[in-house]
């Protein structure tokens, strides 16, 4: 539907932040016409439509979702006035390359201020964010939930969106059991984020419309825990803003978007994985925090890896499976699985690339830094089947599962398998509980 006189907008996204930005800033705004979304990072999300049930009365036919590869064509063919960049965990250089492409095609390039996209709730919000994908947000989020429960209050987790299926069905999702994962036909990527909370009997919400999600969650929560995705900023205005930094990637806290924004806005910064990082890298991260956000409280933390049966690892030839996004757009070359293999004395880490099939094999071409490990990619049923085939084709004694979930519940693994777990442990004087207790006291719910 042509909207005369309105500023024409194109939103660059990856099925998550882009939809939230639309819902909050553009959905019912008569000053703008959002012509299309573009999509990248996540396989098979372009070619869909943001449906009328979500797009609102100004868009009775919905909004198309196009491939980002068509960006310049879309700007020129629709005479786009402004492109709103709306996805995360990309380098500052990457962002400016996109800005130059957009400007060359004839449109303005915009980064929305995070405060303009944060919804205000009626319950206290503790936000856990990061400077990069794979810093350890999930263990920190679980730790925060444990602390809140220990103070006699009920936390409810709201997770950053991963709406990779039928969007109108995913408007508002609530997870309390494993059956809920099947109910919503969740991908591996989604279950990785929800299952650890569900295992701890913590209610999790996610979906597409985060105003509706907040309204529902607040009906049963004393405290909202925002469990961020990638290195994105929160969708809700935090009462306590926690950012996790990773000393395995020193300097990235100042060179990735919008992770540096999280660093600058944080009240508490947790330097994670100090038990496995080089001292000089920890020092570099600490110096960068001091220069950028000297008023933040810095918490030192370890994330030790544990297994139930070390005998399945010691002296064995192991296939290591790691969290997919941490390896891909997170840029890591190892994760908890590799650390566990080294710690528990594996004889050899088998290279699975020669045995990978389909889209799993293609992933190695796109991310050549991955060596001797298998990324747990699972954005659809076909890819899950290809992941299973890749695992079972690889000759090894043990499959070492370094993902946040137990893959044995999802796919058939024909070999002995062992799951790696990792949790946050403060290494200095415990501060996080004191900080949370003080915050909740301000809301008279301590």
Short mmCIF file of C-alpha atoms in Angstrom, two decimals:
data_model
loop_
_atom_site.label_atom_id
_atom_site.label_comp_id
_atom_site.label_asym_id
_atom_site.label_seq_id
_atom_site.Cartn_x
_atom_site.Cartn_y
_atom_site.Cartn_z
CA UNK A 1 0.00 0.00 0.00
CA UNK A 2 1.52 3.34 -1.07
CA UNK A 3 1.66 5.89 1.73
CA UNK A 4 2.05 9.34 0.15
CA UNK A 5 4.23 11.88 1.95
CA UNK A 6 5.69 9.43 4.42
CA UNK A 7 9.42 8.87 4.78
CA UNK A 8 10.33 5.54 3.18
CA UNK A 9 12.23 3.18 5.49
CA UNK A 10 14.08 -0.08 4.94
CA UNK A 11 15.09 -2.06 8.05
CA UNK A 12 18.23 -4.20 7.85
CA UNK A 13 17.93 -7.13 10.23
CA UNK A 14 18.38 -10.79 11.08
CA UNK A 15 14.98 -11.84 12.46
CA UNK A 16 14.91 -10.30 15.92
CA UNK A 17 16.07 -6.78 16.70
CA UNK A 18 14.68 -5.60 13.36
CA UNK A 19 11.13 -6.66 14.26
CA UNK A 20 11.41 -5.06 17.70
CA UNK A 21 12.60 -1.77 16.23
CA UNK A 22 9.66 -1.82 13.85
CA UNK A 23 7.15 -2.61 16.59
CA UNK A 24 8.39 0.12 18.91
CA UNK A 25 9.35 2.93 16.51
CA UNK A 26 7.47 2.44 13.24
CA UNK A 27 4.43 0.16 13.47
CA UNK A 28 1.80 2.80 14.20
CA UNK A 29 3.84 5.81 13.14
CA UNK A 30 2.13 7.73 10.33
CA UNK A 31 5.35 9.64 9.53
CA UNK A 32 6.98 6.55 8.02
CA UNK A 33 6.38 3.79 5.52
CA UNK A 34 8.49 0.68 6.13
CA UNK A 35 8.86 -0.78 2.65
CA UNK A 36 10.73 -3.97 3.57
CA UNK A 37 13.01 -5.79 5.98
CA UNK A 38 16.26 -7.29 4.75
CA UNK A 39 17.73 -10.42 6.33
CA UNK A 40 21.21 -11.86 6.87
CA UNK A 41 23.24 -14.02 9.35
CA UNK A 42 20.48 -16.64 9.82
CA UNK A 43 19.78 -19.17 7.04
CA UNK A 44 16.41 -19.30 5.26
CA UNK A 45 14.70 -16.28 6.82
CA UNK A 46 14.43 -14.14 3.71
CA UNK A 47 11.51 -14.67 1.34
CA UNK A 48 9.04 -14.58 4.22
CA UNK A 49 6.66 -11.84 5.29
CA UNK A 50 6.19 -9.89 8.49
CA UNK A 51 2.49 -10.77 8.75
CA UNK A 52 -0.49 -8.40 9.01
CA UNK A 53 -1.29 -9.80 12.46
CA UNK A 54 1.97 -8.23 13.67
CA UNK A 55 2.51 -5.31 11.29
CA UNK A 56 -0.55 -3.31 12.37
CA UNK A 57 -3.30 -1.36 10.65
CA UNK A 58 -0.92 0.69 8.48
CA UNK A 59 0.28 -2.50 6.79
CA UNK A 60 -2.79 -4.63 6.04
CA UNK A 61 -0.78 -6.76 3.58
CA UNK A 62 2.20 -7.27 5.86
CA UNK A 63 5.80 -6.36 5.02
CA UNK A 64 8.15 -8.41 2.80
CA UNK A 65 11.44 -9.80 4.12
CA UNK A 66 14.12 -9.71 1.43
CA UNK A 67 17.71 -10.90 1.26
CA UNK A 68 20.28 -8.30 2.26
CA UNK A 69 22.02 -9.05 -1.04
CA UNK A 70 19.24 -7.01 -2.69
CA UNK A 71 19.93 -3.98 -0.47
CA UNK A 72 21.15 -1.52 -3.14
CA UNK A 73 18.46 -2.63 -5.59
CA UNK A 74 15.70 -2.13 -3.00
CA UNK A 75 16.97 1.34 -2.07
CA UNK A 76 17.02 2.49 -5.68
CA UNK A 77 13.84 0.81 -6.90
CA UNK A 78 11.71 2.04 -3.97
CA UNK A 79 13.41 5.44 -3.57
CA UNK A 80 14.20 4.60 0.07
CA UNK A 81 14.93 7.65 2.22
CA UNK A 82 16.48 5.94 5.24
CA UNK A 83 17.94 2.56 6.12
CA UNK A 84 17.79 1.51 9.78
CA UNK A 85 20.55 -0.94 10.71
CA UNK A 86 19.05 -3.44 13.17
CA UNK A 87 21.24 -6.46 13.89
CA UNK A 88 24.16 -7.21 16.14
CA UNK A 89 27.67 -8.61 16.69
CA UNK A 90 29.40 -7.09 13.72
CA UNK A 91 32.64 -5.14 13.67
CA UNK A 92 32.66 -1.37 13.55
CA UNK A 93 34.36 -1.66 10.15
CA UNK A 94 31.52 -3.90 8.91
CA UNK A 95 28.92 -1.35 10.00
CA UNK A 96 30.64 1.44 8.12
CA UNK A 97 30.99 -0.66 4.97
CA UNK A 98 27.20 -1.12 5.07
CA UNK A 99 26.74 2.61 5.70
CA UNK A 100 28.83 3.45 2.65
CA UNK A 101 26.86 1.01 0.52
CA UNK A 102 23.58 2.53 1.68
CA UNK A 103 24.80 6.09 1.13
CA UNK A 104 26.09 5.22 -2.33
CA UNK A 105 22.67 3.84 -3.24
CA UNK A 106 21.07 7.13 -2.17
CA UNK A 107 19.70 6.64 1.35
CA UNK A 108 20.57 7.83 4.83
CA UNK A 109 22.01 5.27 7.25
CA UNK A 110 20.67 5.22 10.81
CA UNK A 111 21.58 3.53 14.09
CA UNK A 112 18.70 3.94 16.53
CA UNK A 113 19.63 4.98 20.05
CA UNK A 114 19.02 1.96 22.31
CA UNK A 115 17.12 4.10 24.82
CA UNK A 116 14.56 4.89 22.11
CA UNK A 117 13.80 1.18 21.69
CA UNK A 118 13.69 0.21 25.39
CA UNK A 119 10.23 -0.45 26.81
CA UNK A 120 9.56 0.61 30.42
CA UNK A 121 8.11 -2.04 32.68
CA UNK A 122 6.41 -2.06 36.08
CA UNK A 123 8.74 -4.64 37.63
CA UNK A 124 12.50 -4.30 38.19
CA UNK A 125 14.56 -5.37 35.18
CA UNK A 126 18.04 -6.91 35.40
CA UNK A 127 19.60 -6.97 31.94
CA UNK A 128 22.46 -9.30 31.01
CA UNK A 129 24.23 -8.23 27.82
CA UNK A 130 27.69 -8.76 26.34
CA UNK A 131 30.38 -7.26 24.17
CA UNK A 132 30.37 -10.31 21.81
CA UNK A 133 28.43 -13.49 21.16
CA UNK A 134 29.75 -16.31 23.35
CA UNK A 135 31.03 -14.25 26.27
CA UNK A 136 29.01 -16.24 28.79
CA UNK A 137 25.70 -14.40 29.13
CA UNK A 138 23.75 -17.59 29.74
CA UNK A 139 25.74 -18.71 32.82
CA UNK A 140 25.50 -15.16 34.17
CA UNK A 141 21.75 -15.09 33.57
CA UNK A 142 21.36 -18.40 35.41
CA UNK A 143 23.47 -17.05 38.29
CA UNK A 144 21.31 -13.93 38.51
CA UNK A 145 18.18 -16.09 38.62
CA UNK A 146 19.69 -18.19 41.43
CA UNK A 147 20.47 -15.05 43.42
CA UNK A 148 16.96 -13.64 42.94
CA UNK A 149 15.44 -16.95 44.04
CA UNK A 150 17.78 -17.01 47.03
CA UNK A 151 16.36 -13.65 48.06
CA UNK A 152 12.90 -15.21 48.08
CA UNK A 153 11.66 -13.63 44.84
CA UNK A 154 10.51 -15.08 41.53
CA UNK A 155 12.57 -14.26 38.45
CA UNK A 156 11.08 -14.63 34.99
CA UNK A 157 13.49 -14.69 32.06
CA UNK A 158 12.68 -12.85 28.85
CA UNK A 159 15.02 -13.99 26.11
CA UNK A 160 16.16 -12.00 23.10
CA UNK A 161 14.11 -13.10 20.05
CA UNK A 162 14.93 -15.94 17.69
CA UNK A 163 11.74 -16.09 15.58
CA UNK A 164 12.87 -18.34 12.77
CA UNK A 165 9.52 -20.03 12.09
CA UNK A 166 5.93 -18.87 11.55
CA UNK A 167 6.00 -15.36 12.98
CA UNK A 168 2.29 -15.05 13.74
CA UNK A 169 2.53 -18.25 15.82
CA UNK A 170 5.60 -16.96 17.65
CA UNK A 171 4.18 -13.62 18.79
CA UNK A 172 4.33 -14.68 22.45
CA UNK A 173 5.94 -17.88 23.70
CA UNK A 174 6.16 -19.24 27.25
CA UNK A 175 8.47 -22.12 28.16
CA UNK A 176 8.31 -24.21 31.33
CA UNK A 177 8.80 -27.78 30.07
CA UNK A 178 10.51 -29.65 27.27
CA UNK A 179 7.10 -30.20 25.69
CA UNK A 180 6.93 -26.45 25.08
CA UNK A 181 9.96 -26.71 22.78
CA UNK A 182 8.04 -29.18 20.64
CA UNK A 183 4.87 -27.10 20.86
CA UNK A 184 6.62 -24.11 19.30
CA UNK A 185 8.77 -26.25 16.94
CA UNK A 186 11.96 -24.71 18.31
CA UNK A 187 15.28 -24.87 16.51
CA UNK A 188 18.47 -26.03 18.23
CA UNK A 189 19.52 -22.40 18.51
CA UNK A 190 16.38 -21.58 20.47
CA UNK A 191 16.51 -24.63 22.73
CA UNK A 192 20.15 -23.85 23.57
CA UNK A 193 19.00 -20.63 25.21
CA UNK A 194 15.78 -21.85 26.85
CA UNK A 195 16.62 -25.33 28.16
CA UNK A 196 19.18 -24.35 30.84
CA UNK A 197 16.63 -22.00 32.43
CA UNK A 198 13.84 -24.57 32.22
CA UNK A 199 16.13 -27.13 33.88
CA UNK A 200 16.40 -24.70 36.81
CA UNK A 201 12.59 -24.31 36.94
CA UNK A 202 12.73 -20.75 35.69
CA UNK A 203 9.92 -19.56 33.40
CA UNK A 204 11.15 -18.24 30.03
CA UNK A 205 9.32 -15.94 27.62
CA UNK A 206 10.34 -15.08 24.06
CA UNK A 207 8.71 -14.32 20.72
CA UNK A 208 8.18 -11.33 18.46
CA UNK A 209 6.04 -8.68 20.18
CA UNK A 210 7.98 -7.70 23.28
CA UNK A 211 5.33 -5.35 24.66
CA UNK A 212 2.85 -8.24 24.85
CA UNK A 213 5.61 -10.47 26.22
CA UNK A 214 6.46 -8.00 28.97
CA UNK A 215 2.80 -7.61 29.96
CA UNK A 216 2.44 -11.39 30.28
CA UNK A 217 5.70 -11.94 32.14
CA UNK A 218 5.03 -9.21 34.68
CA UNK A 219 1.84 -10.97 35.77
CA UNK A 220 3.92 -13.77 37.32
CA UNK A 221 7.31 -12.18 38.01
CA UNK A 222 8.83 -10.30 40.90
CA UNK A 223 11.89 -9.56 38.76
CA UNK A 224 12.37 -9.58 34.98
CA UNK A 225 15.73 -10.99 33.87
CA UNK A 226 16.59 -9.90 30.33
CA UNK A 227 18.76 -12.63 28.77
CA UNK A 228 20.32 -10.86 25.82
CA UNK A 229 21.25 -12.29 22.44
CA UNK A 230 24.53 -11.81 20.59
CA UNK A 231 25.89 -8.48 21.86
CA UNK A 232 22.61 -6.63 21.41
CA UNK A 233 21.32 -3.94 23.76
CA UNK A 234 18.25 -4.65 25.97
CA UNK A 235 14.67 -4.33 24.75
CA UNK A 236 13.66 -3.11 28.22
CA UNK A 237 14.94 -0.20 30.29
CA UNK A 238 17.22 -1.87 32.86
CA UNK A 239 17.28 -1.10 36.55
CA UNK A 240 20.55 -3.03 36.66
CA UNK A 241 22.62 -3.19 33.47
CA UNK A 242 25.17 -6.03 33.41
CA UNK A 243 27.61 -6.51 30.53
CA UNK A 244 29.85 -9.57 30.11
CA UNK A 245 33.33 -9.16 28.58
CA UNK A 246 35.49 -12.00 27.23
CA UNK A 247 39.27 -11.99 27.84
CA UNK A 248 39.67 -14.66 25.16
CA UNK A 249 38.94 -11.84 22.68
CA UNK A 250 40.67 -8.81 24.25
CA UNK A 251 40.00 -5.55 22.44
CA UNK A 252 36.72 -6.74 20.96
CA UNK A 253 34.88 -4.85 23.70
CA UNK A 254 35.90 -1.65 21.85
CA UNK A 255 35.55 -2.80 18.25
CA UNK A 256 32.15 -4.50 17.79
CA UNK A 257 28.65 -3.11 17.40
CA UNK A 258 26.66 -2.71 19.58
CA UNK A 259 28.86 -4.45 22.15
CA UNK A 260 30.80 -1.28 22.86
CA UNK A 261 27.48 0.43 23.60
CA UNK A 262 26.80 -2.26 26.22
CA UNK A 263 30.24 -1.61 27.70
CA UNK A 264 29.56 2.11 27.95
CA UNK A 265 26.06 1.73 29.45
CA UNK A 266 26.84 -1.00 31.98
CA UNK A 267 26.63 -0.47 35.71
CA UNK A 268 28.32 -3.85 36.27
CA UNK A 269 30.89 -5.44 33.94
CA UNK A 270 31.78 -9.10 34.43
CA UNK A 271 35.11 -10.29 33.03
CA UNK A 272 34.32 -13.95 32.39
CA UNK A 273 36.43 -17.06 31.74
CA UNK A 274 39.40 -15.77 33.75
CA UNK A 275 40.28 -19.35 34.67
CA UNK A 276 41.20 -20.14 31.05
CA UNK A 277 42.37 -16.74 29.74
CA UNK A 278 45.89 -15.34 29.57
CA UNK A 279 46.68 -12.84 32.37
CA UNK A 280 47.80 -10.21 29.86
CA UNK A 281 44.46 -10.48 28.04
CA UNK A 282 42.53 -10.06 31.29
CA UNK A 283 44.66 -7.00 32.02
CA UNK A 284 43.92 -5.53 28.57
CA UNK A 285 40.15 -5.93 29.03
CA UNK A 286 40.36 -4.38 32.49
CA UNK A 287 42.33 -1.41 31.12
CA UNK A 288 39.79 -0.87 28.33
CA UNK A 289 36.95 -0.91 30.87
CA UNK A 290 38.80 1.64 33.01
CA UNK A 291 39.28 3.96 30.03
CA UNK A 292 35.73 3.61 28.66
CA UNK A 293 33.53 3.17 31.73
CA UNK A 294 35.53 3.88 34.89
CA UNK A 295 32.42 4.13 37.08
CA UNK A 296 31.32 0.55 36.39
CA UNK A 297 31.72 -2.12 39.05
CA UNK A 298 34.03 -4.83 37.68
CA UNK A 299 33.45 -8.44 38.75
CA UNK A 300 36.05 -11.13 38.09
CA UNK A 301 34.60 -14.51 37.17
CA UNK A 302 35.62 -18.01 36.17
CA UNK A 303 33.53 -20.38 34.08
CA UNK A 304 34.95 -23.82 34.85
CA UNK A 305 33.88 -26.74 32.66
CA UNK A 306 32.70 -29.99 34.24
CA UNK A 307 31.59 -33.42 32.99
CA UNK A 308 29.91 -36.39 34.65
CA UNK A 309 32.21 -39.15 33.34
CA UNK A 310 35.76 -38.05 32.64
CA UNK A 311 36.55 -41.65 31.68
CA UNK A 312 34.76 -41.12 28.39
CA UNK A 313 37.33 -38.42 27.53
CA UNK A 314 40.71 -39.41 28.98
CA UNK A 315 42.82 -41.14 26.34
CA UNK A 316 39.94 -41.10 23.83
CA UNK A 317 39.58 -39.77 20.30
CA UNK A 318 36.79 -37.21 20.70
CA UNK A 319 34.50 -35.30 18.38
CA UNK A 320 33.86 -31.85 19.89
CA UNK A 321 30.55 -30.12 19.19
CA UNK A 322 30.39 -26.43 20.10
CA UNK A 323 27.66 -23.79 20.20
CA UNK A 324 27.00 -22.70 16.60
CA UNK A 325 26.59 -18.91 16.89
CA UNK A 326 29.62 -18.61 19.20
CA UNK A 327 31.76 -20.07 16.42
CA UNK A 328 30.10 -18.41 13.42
CA UNK A 329 29.28 -14.71 13.85
CA UNK A 330 30.85 -14.88 17.35
CA UNK A 331 34.19 -15.61 15.70
CA UNK A 332 35.49 -18.02 18.38
CA UNK A 333 37.72 -20.91 17.30
CA UNK A 334 36.93 -23.00 20.39
CA UNK A 335 34.43 -23.28 23.22
CA UNK A 336 33.60 -25.30 26.32
CA UNK A 337 33.96 -28.61 24.49
CA UNK A 338 37.56 -27.99 23.44
CA UNK A 339 38.42 -26.77 26.93
CA UNK A 340 36.94 -29.95 28.43
CA UNK A 341 38.82 -32.15 25.95
CA UNK A 342 42.11 -30.56 26.99
CA UNK A 343 41.29 -30.50 30.69
CA UNK A 344 40.26 -34.14 30.89
CA UNK A 345 43.07 -35.54 28.76
CA UNK A 346 41.58 -36.46 25.38
CA UNK A 347 44.04 -38.31 23.17
CA UNK A 348 42.95 -36.48 20.03
CA UNK A 349 40.28 -34.05 18.85
CA UNK A 350 39.02 -35.43 15.55
CA UNK A 351 38.56 -33.10 12.58
CA UNK A 352 34.91 -33.58 11.48
CA UNK A 353 35.07 -31.42 8.35
CA UNK A 354 35.78 -34.31 5.93
CA UNK A 355 32.68 -36.09 7.24
CA UNK A 356 30.30 -33.11 7.36
CA UNK A 357 27.36 -33.04 4.95
CA UNK A 358 25.07 -30.47 3.36
CA UNK A 359 24.77 -27.06 5.00
CA UNK A 360 27.06 -28.15 7.85
CA UNK A 361 29.90 -28.66 5.37
CA UNK A 362 29.07 -25.33 3.72
CA UNK A 363 29.46 -23.60 7.09
CA UNK A 364 33.17 -24.44 7.11
CA UNK A 365 33.60 -22.60 3.83
CA UNK A 366 31.89 -19.53 5.21
CA UNK A 367 33.78 -19.59 8.53
CA UNK A 368 37.25 -20.99 7.78
CA UNK A 369 38.59 -20.21 11.27
CA UNK A 370 36.74 -23.28 12.62
CA UNK A 371 39.09 -26.25 12.89
CA UNK A 372 38.75 -29.66 14.55
CA UNK A 373 35.27 -29.05 15.89
CA UNK A 374 31.67 -29.24 14.75
CA UNK A 375 29.32 -26.24 15.02
CA UNK A 376 25.88 -27.20 16.39
CA UNK A 377 23.96 -25.53 13.59
CA UNK A 378 20.24 -26.28 13.70
CA UNK A 379 18.07 -23.57 12.15
CA UNK A 380 15.60 -26.03 10.65
CA UNK A 381 14.70 -29.72 10.50
CA UNK A 382 16.83 -30.38 7.44
CA UNK A 383 19.89 -28.80 9.03
CA UNK A 384 19.30 -30.80 12.23
CA UNK A 385 19.27 -33.98 10.12
CA UNK A 386 22.50 -32.90 8.45
CA UNK A 387 24.06 -32.23 11.85
CA UNK A 388 23.07 -35.72 13.03
CA UNK A 389 24.52 -37.30 9.88
CA UNK A 390 27.75 -35.31 10.26
CA UNK A 391 28.16 -36.51 13.86
CA UNK A 392 27.50 -40.15 13.09
CA UNK A 393 29.80 -40.18 10.05
CA UNK A 394 32.78 -38.92 12.07
CA UNK A 395 35.04 -41.74 13.41
CA UNK A 396 35.60 -41.15 17.12
CA UNK A 397 35.40 -42.86 20.51
CA UNK A 398 33.32 -40.18 22.23
CA UNK A 399 31.13 -37.27 21.20
CA UNK A 400 31.80 -34.32 23.51
CA UNK A 401 28.79 -31.97 23.59
CA UNK A 402 29.93 -28.44 24.42
CA UNK A 403 26.63 -26.77 23.56
CA UNK A 404 24.35 -25.34 26.29
CA UNK A 405 21.87 -28.19 25.68
CA UNK A 406 21.92 -31.97 25.66
CA UNK A 407 21.83 -32.76 21.94
CA UNK A 408 21.03 -36.39 22.76
CA UNK A 409 17.46 -35.26 23.48
CA UNK A 410 17.09 -33.85 19.97
CA UNK A 411 19.11 -36.00 17.59
CA UNK A 412 20.28 -39.60 17.39
CA UNK A 413 23.95 -40.04 18.28
CA UNK A 414 25.31 -43.53 17.58
CA UNK A 415 28.41 -43.21 19.78
CA UNK A 416 29.10 -42.71 23.50
CA UNK A 417 28.50 -39.06 24.34
CA UNK A 418 29.33 -36.78 27.24
CA UNK A 419 27.85 -33.36 27.99
CA UNK A 420 29.98 -30.44 29.13
CA UNK A 421 28.53 -27.98 31.63
CA UNK A 422 29.83 -24.57 32.66
CA UNK A 423 28.66 -22.08 35.27
CA UNK A 424 29.74 -18.68 36.50
CA UNK A 425 31.83 -18.41 39.65
CA UNK A 426 32.96 -15.08 41.09
CA UNK A 427 36.69 -15.34 41.78
CA UNK A 428 37.07 -12.32 44.04
CA UNK A 429 34.87 -11.10 46.85
CA UNK A 430 31.27 -11.94 45.90
CA UNK A 431 29.63 -8.72 44.80
CA UNK A 432 26.76 -9.68 42.52
CA UNK A 433 24.35 -10.72 45.28
CA UNK A 434 25.04 -7.52 47.24
CA UNK A 435 24.38 -5.40 44.15
CA UNK A 436 21.15 -7.22 43.29
CA UNK A 437 19.94 -7.12 46.89
CA UNK A 438 20.49 -3.35 46.99
CA UNK A 439 18.64 -2.85 43.70
CA UNK A 440 15.64 -4.86 44.82
CA UNK A 441 15.57 -2.97 48.11
CA UNK A 442 15.04 0.20 46.09
CA UNK A 443 11.85 -1.40 44.76
CA UNK A 444 10.77 -2.45 48.27
CA UNK A 445 10.71 -6.11 47.26
CA UNK A 446 13.88 -7.28 49.05
#
